[in-house]
Amino acid sequence: MEDCIFCKIIQGEISSDFIYESDTVVAFNDVNPIAPVHILIIPRVHIASMNDINSDNSMIIADMVAVAVEIAKDKGIEKDGYKLLIRTGKNGGQEVSHIHLHLIGGAPLHEDIHSL
Ligand code: 5GP
Ligand code: ZN
């Protein structure tokens, strides 16, 4: 989709090193990390928000979660734990209108709704 930052990252128009990529999803470091591990997992197809998920396309969420867990194990943060987060809409704090799952960990995360 035009003017979508994350579509541009997928298409290579904005440079970002992919930590993982498959037919359906890609993962890369958040440009503004709030923890030692802060990775975004996104679908290759443009889906604006969770409000666009339905029974026909919800498998993409399962793909994103499975990749996040795989990366967490690869980074060695699974035993101490981590946070998976999908923000939705204005009140959810969503800034980029292309669904993304945050994988956040590597340090204790405090329940600060403004930073997390
Ligand atoms: P949201 O607030 O929508 O859940 O999260 C958007 C995230 O995307 C933020 O954590 C922000 O740092 C990250 N972000 C925004 N633009 C870019 C970019 O161009 N490259 C990367 N790697 N991350 C970005
Ligand atoms: Zn997009």
PDB file of C-alpha atoms and ligand atoms in Angstrom:
ATOM      1  CA  MET A   1       0.000   0.000   0.000  1.00  0.00           C
ATOM      2  CA  GLU A   2       1.289   3.469  -0.895  1.00  0.00           C
ATOM      3  CA  ASP A   3       2.564   5.638   1.944  1.00  0.00           C
ATOM      4  CA  CYS A   4       2.710   2.752   4.406  1.00  0.00           C
ATOM      5  CA  ILE A   5       6.102   2.716   6.141  1.00  0.00           C
ATOM      6  CA  PHE A   6       5.942  -1.014   6.800  1.00  0.00           C
ATOM      7  CA  CYS A   7       4.940  -1.864   3.209  1.00  0.00           C
ATOM      8  CA  LYS A   8       7.985   0.171   2.148  1.00  0.00           C
ATOM      9  CA  ILE A   9      10.198  -1.830   4.507  1.00  0.00           C
ATOM     10  CA  ILE A  10       8.816  -5.080   3.053  1.00  0.00           C
ATOM     11  CA  GLN A  11       9.460  -3.824  -0.476  1.00  0.00           C
ATOM     12  CA  GLY A  12      12.996  -2.700   0.444  1.00  0.00           C
ATOM     13  CA  GLU A  13      12.262   0.986  -0.184  1.00  0.00           C
ATOM     14  CA  ILE A  14      13.194   1.715   3.444  1.00  0.00           C
ATOM     15  CA  SER A  15      16.222  -0.250   4.587  1.00  0.00           C
ATOM     16  CA  SER A  16      15.846  -2.632   7.510  1.00  0.00           C
ATOM     17  CA  ASP A  17      17.621  -5.881   8.263  1.00  0.00           C
ATOM     18  CA  PHE A  18      15.166  -8.731   8.429  1.00  0.00           C
ATOM     19  CA  ILE A  19      15.665 -10.971  11.448  1.00  0.00           C
ATOM     20  CA  TYR A  20      13.232 -13.448   9.946  1.00  0.00           C
ATOM     21  CA  GLU A  21      11.212 -13.705   6.774  1.00  0.00           C
ATOM     22  CA  SER A  22       8.767 -16.216   5.366  1.00  0.00           C
ATOM     23  CA  ASP A  23       6.109 -16.239   2.662  1.00  0.00           C
ATOM     24  CA  THR A  24       3.679 -14.553   5.031  1.00  0.00           C
ATOM     25  CA  VAL A  25       5.597 -12.464   7.592  1.00  0.00           C
ATOM     26  CA  VAL A  26       8.794 -10.510   8.160  1.00  0.00           C
ATOM     27  CA  ALA A  27      10.500  -9.421  11.396  1.00  0.00           C
ATOM     28  CA  PHE A  28      12.920  -6.566  12.022  1.00  0.00           C
ATOM     29  CA  ASN A  29      14.249  -4.477  14.919  1.00  0.00           C
ATOM     30  CA  ASP A  30      12.123  -1.569  16.110  1.00  0.00           C
ATOM     31  CA  VAL A  31      13.877   1.682  15.156  1.00  0.00           C
ATOM     32  CA  ASN A  32      13.196   3.079  18.641  1.00  0.00           C
ATOM     33  CA  PRO A  33      13.652   0.122  21.026  1.00  0.00           C
ATOM     34  CA  ILE A  34      12.208   0.315  24.533  1.00  0.00           C
ATOM     35  CA  ALA A  35      13.986  -2.851  25.721  1.00  0.00           C
ATOM     36  CA  PRO A  36      17.160  -4.815  24.846  1.00  0.00           C
ATOM     37  CA  VAL A  37      15.034  -6.979  22.532  1.00  0.00           C
ATOM     38  CA  HIS A  38      12.349  -5.069  20.653  1.00  0.00           C
ATOM     39  CA  ILE A  39      11.343  -6.667  17.382  1.00  0.00           C
ATOM     40  CA  LEU A  40       8.348  -6.071  15.143  1.00  0.00           C
ATOM     41  CA  ILE A  41       6.692  -8.974  13.348  1.00  0.00           C
ATOM     42  CA  ILE A  42       4.432  -7.925  10.483  1.00  0.00           C
ATOM     43  CA  PRO A  43       2.407  -9.593   7.715  1.00  0.00           C
ATOM     44  CA  ARG A  44       3.630  -9.142   4.148  1.00  0.00           C
ATOM     45  CA  VAL A  45       0.119  -8.164   3.119  1.00  0.00           C
ATOM     46  CA  HIS A  46      -1.117  -4.757   4.159  1.00  0.00           C
ATOM     47  CA  ILE A  47      -3.643  -5.153   6.974  1.00  0.00           C
ATOM     48  CA  ALA A  48      -4.257  -1.828   8.690  1.00  0.00           C
ATOM     49  CA  SER A  49      -5.276  -2.991  12.162  1.00  0.00           C
ATOM     50  CA  MET A  50      -6.795  -5.758  14.253  1.00  0.00           C
ATOM     51  CA  ASN A  51     -10.170  -4.372  13.202  1.00  0.00           C
ATOM     52  CA  ASP A  52      -9.487  -5.859   9.757  1.00  0.00           C
ATOM     53  CA  ILE A  53      -8.925  -9.381  11.133  1.00  0.00           C
ATOM     54  CA  ASN A  54     -11.694 -11.901  10.547  1.00  0.00           C
ATOM     55  CA  SER A  55     -12.135 -15.659  10.275  1.00  0.00           C
ATOM     56  CA  ASP A  56     -10.767 -15.594   6.708  1.00  0.00           C
ATOM     57  CA  ASN A  57      -7.412 -13.998   7.542  1.00  0.00           C
ATOM     58  CA  SER A  58      -6.872 -14.652  11.270  1.00  0.00           C
ATOM     59  CA  MET A  59      -4.245 -17.327  10.522  1.00  0.00           C
ATOM     60  CA  ILE A  60      -1.816 -14.496   9.863  1.00  0.00           C
ATOM     61  CA  ILE A  61      -1.968 -13.664  13.582  1.00  0.00           C
ATOM     62  CA  ALA A  62      -1.039 -17.261  14.412  1.00  0.00           C
ATOM     63  CA  ASP A  63       1.888 -17.010  11.979  1.00  0.00           C
ATOM     64  CA  MET A  64       3.058 -13.782  13.626  1.00  0.00           C
ATOM     65  CA  VAL A  65       2.832 -15.252  17.138  1.00  0.00           C
ATOM     66  CA  ALA A  66       4.657 -18.440  16.126  1.00  0.00           C
ATOM     67  CA  VAL A  67       7.482 -16.373  14.604  1.00  0.00           C
ATOM     68  CA  ALA A  68       7.672 -14.184  17.711  1.00  0.00           C
ATOM     69  CA  VAL A  69       8.067 -17.240  19.958  1.00  0.00           C
ATOM     70  CA  GLU A  70      10.687 -18.699  17.632  1.00  0.00           C
ATOM     71  CA  ILE A  71      12.669 -15.446  17.699  1.00  0.00           C
ATOM     72  CA  ALA A  72      12.307 -15.187  21.510  1.00  0.00           C
ATOM     73  CA  LYS A  73      13.851 -18.657  21.825  1.00  0.00           C
ATOM     74  CA  ASP A  74      16.534 -17.788  19.281  1.00  0.00           C
ATOM     75  CA  LYS A  75      17.418 -14.681  21.334  1.00  0.00           C
ATOM     76  CA  GLY A  76      17.436 -16.754  24.545  1.00  0.00           C
ATOM     77  CA  ILE A  77      14.829 -14.620  26.322  1.00  0.00           C
ATOM     78  CA  GLU A  78      12.060 -17.208  26.563  1.00  0.00           C
ATOM     79  CA  LYS A  79      12.865 -18.480  30.070  1.00  0.00           C
ATOM     80  CA  ASP A  80      12.952 -15.046  31.695  1.00  0.00           C
ATOM     81  CA  GLY A  81       9.929 -13.999  29.670  1.00  0.00           C
ATOM     82  CA  TYR A  82       8.825 -11.281  27.321  1.00  0.00           C
ATOM     83  CA  LYS A  83       5.819  -9.298  26.182  1.00  0.00           C
ATOM     84  CA  LEU A  84       3.841  -9.614  22.952  1.00  0.00           C
ATOM     85  CA  LEU A  85       1.829  -6.536  22.095  1.00  0.00           C
ATOM     86  CA  ILE A  86      -0.489  -5.410  19.309  1.00  0.00           C
ATOM     87  CA  ARG A  87      -1.728  -1.868  19.610  1.00  0.00           C
ATOM     88  CA  THR A  88      -5.019  -0.993  17.879  1.00  0.00           C
ATOM     89  CA  GLY A  89      -6.290   2.420  16.917  1.00  0.00           C
ATOM     90  CA  LYS A  90      -5.954   5.789  18.599  1.00  0.00           C
ATOM     91  CA  ASN A  91      -6.787   4.696  22.134  1.00  0.00           C
ATOM     92  CA  GLY A  92      -4.568   1.637  21.760  1.00  0.00           C
ATOM     93  CA  GLY A  93      -1.645   3.881  20.826  1.00  0.00           C
ATOM     94  CA  GLN A  94      -1.202   2.466  17.317  1.00  0.00           C
ATOM     95  CA  GLU A  95       1.106   4.735  15.317  1.00  0.00           C
ATOM     96  CA  VAL A  96       1.679   2.687  12.163  1.00  0.00           C
ATOM     97  CA  SER A  97      -1.428   1.510  10.303  1.00  0.00           C
ATOM     98  CA  HIS A  98      -0.057  -1.875   9.269  1.00  0.00           C
ATOM     99  CA  ILE A  99      -0.583  -4.599  11.889  1.00  0.00           C
ATOM    100  CA  HIS A 100       2.566  -5.330  13.875  1.00  0.00           C
ATOM    101  CA  LEU A 101       3.287  -7.584  16.809  1.00  0.00           C
ATOM    102  CA  HIS A 102       5.870  -6.186  19.223  1.00  0.00           C
ATOM    103  CA  LEU A 103       8.225  -8.732  20.796  1.00  0.00           C
ATOM    104  CA  ILE A 104       9.684  -6.955  23.819  1.00  0.00           C
ATOM    105  CA  GLY A 105      12.092  -8.481  26.323  1.00  0.00           C
ATOM    106  CA  GLY A 106      15.612  -8.937  27.576  1.00  0.00           C
ATOM    107  CA  ALA A 107      14.951  -6.988  30.781  1.00  0.00           C
ATOM    108  CA  PRO A 108      12.174  -6.746  33.379  1.00  0.00           C
ATOM    109  CA  LEU A 109       9.237  -4.848  31.884  1.00  0.00           C
ATOM    110  CA  HIS A 110       7.241  -2.630  34.172  1.00  0.00           C
ATOM    111  CA  GLU A 111       3.562  -2.125  33.592  1.00  0.00           C
ATOM    112  CA  ASP A 112       3.823   1.400  32.309  1.00  0.00           C
ATOM    113  CA  ILE A 113       1.029   1.788  29.783  1.00  0.00           C
ATOM    114  CA  HIS A 114       2.716   4.840  28.305  1.00  0.00           C
ATOM    115  CA  SER A 115       5.985   3.121  27.468  1.00  0.00           C
ATOM    116  CA  LEU A 116       4.637  -0.329  26.737  1.00  0.00           C
TER     117      LEU A 116
HETATM  118  P1  5GP B   1       2.828   1.227  17.419  1.00  0.00           P
HETATM  119  O1  5GP B   1       2.870   2.424  18.316  1.00  0.00           O
HETATM  120  O2  5GP B   1       2.084   1.520  16.140  1.00  0.00           O
HETATM  121  O3  5GP B   1       2.365  -0.014  18.099  1.00  0.00           O
HETATM  122  O4  5GP B   1       4.325   0.909  17.052  1.00  0.00           O
HETATM  123  C1  5GP B   1       4.995   1.417  15.944  1.00  0.00           C
HETATM  124  C2  5GP B   1       6.437   1.073  16.134  1.00  0.00           C
HETATM  125  O5  5GP B   1       7.080   1.168  14.877  1.00  0.00           O
HETATM  126  C3  5GP B   1       7.148   2.006  17.101  1.00  0.00           C
HETATM  127  O6  5GP B   1       7.698   1.248  18.173  1.00  0.00           O
HETATM  128  C4  5GP B   1       8.240   2.655  16.229  1.00  0.00           C
HETATM  129  O7  5GP B   1       9.440   2.825  16.928  1.00  0.00           O
HETATM  130  C5  5GP B   1       8.372   1.686  15.074  1.00  0.00           C
HETATM  131  N1  5GP B   1       8.750   2.294  13.815  1.00  0.00           N
HETATM  132  C6  5GP B   1       8.177   3.378  13.223  1.00  0.00           C
HETATM  133  N2  5GP B   1       8.769   3.641  12.043  1.00  0.00           N
HETATM  134  C7  5GP B   1       9.737   2.698  11.871  1.00  0.00           C
HETATM  135  C8  5GP B   1      10.686   2.461  10.840  1.00  0.00           C
HETATM  136  O8  5GP B   1      10.771   3.164   9.825  1.00  0.00           O
HETATM  137  N3  5GP B   1      11.520   1.389  11.004  1.00  0.00           N
HETATM  138  C9  5GP B   1      11.446   0.588  12.105  1.00  0.00           C
HETATM  139  N4  5GP B   1      12.323  -0.431  12.161  1.00  0.00           N
HETATM  140  N5  5GP B   1      10.553   0.778  13.104  1.00  0.00           N
HETATM  141  C10 5GP B   1       9.714   1.834  12.991  1.00  0.00           C
HETATM  142 ZN    ZN B   2       1.368  -1.581   4.859  1.00  0.00          ZN
END
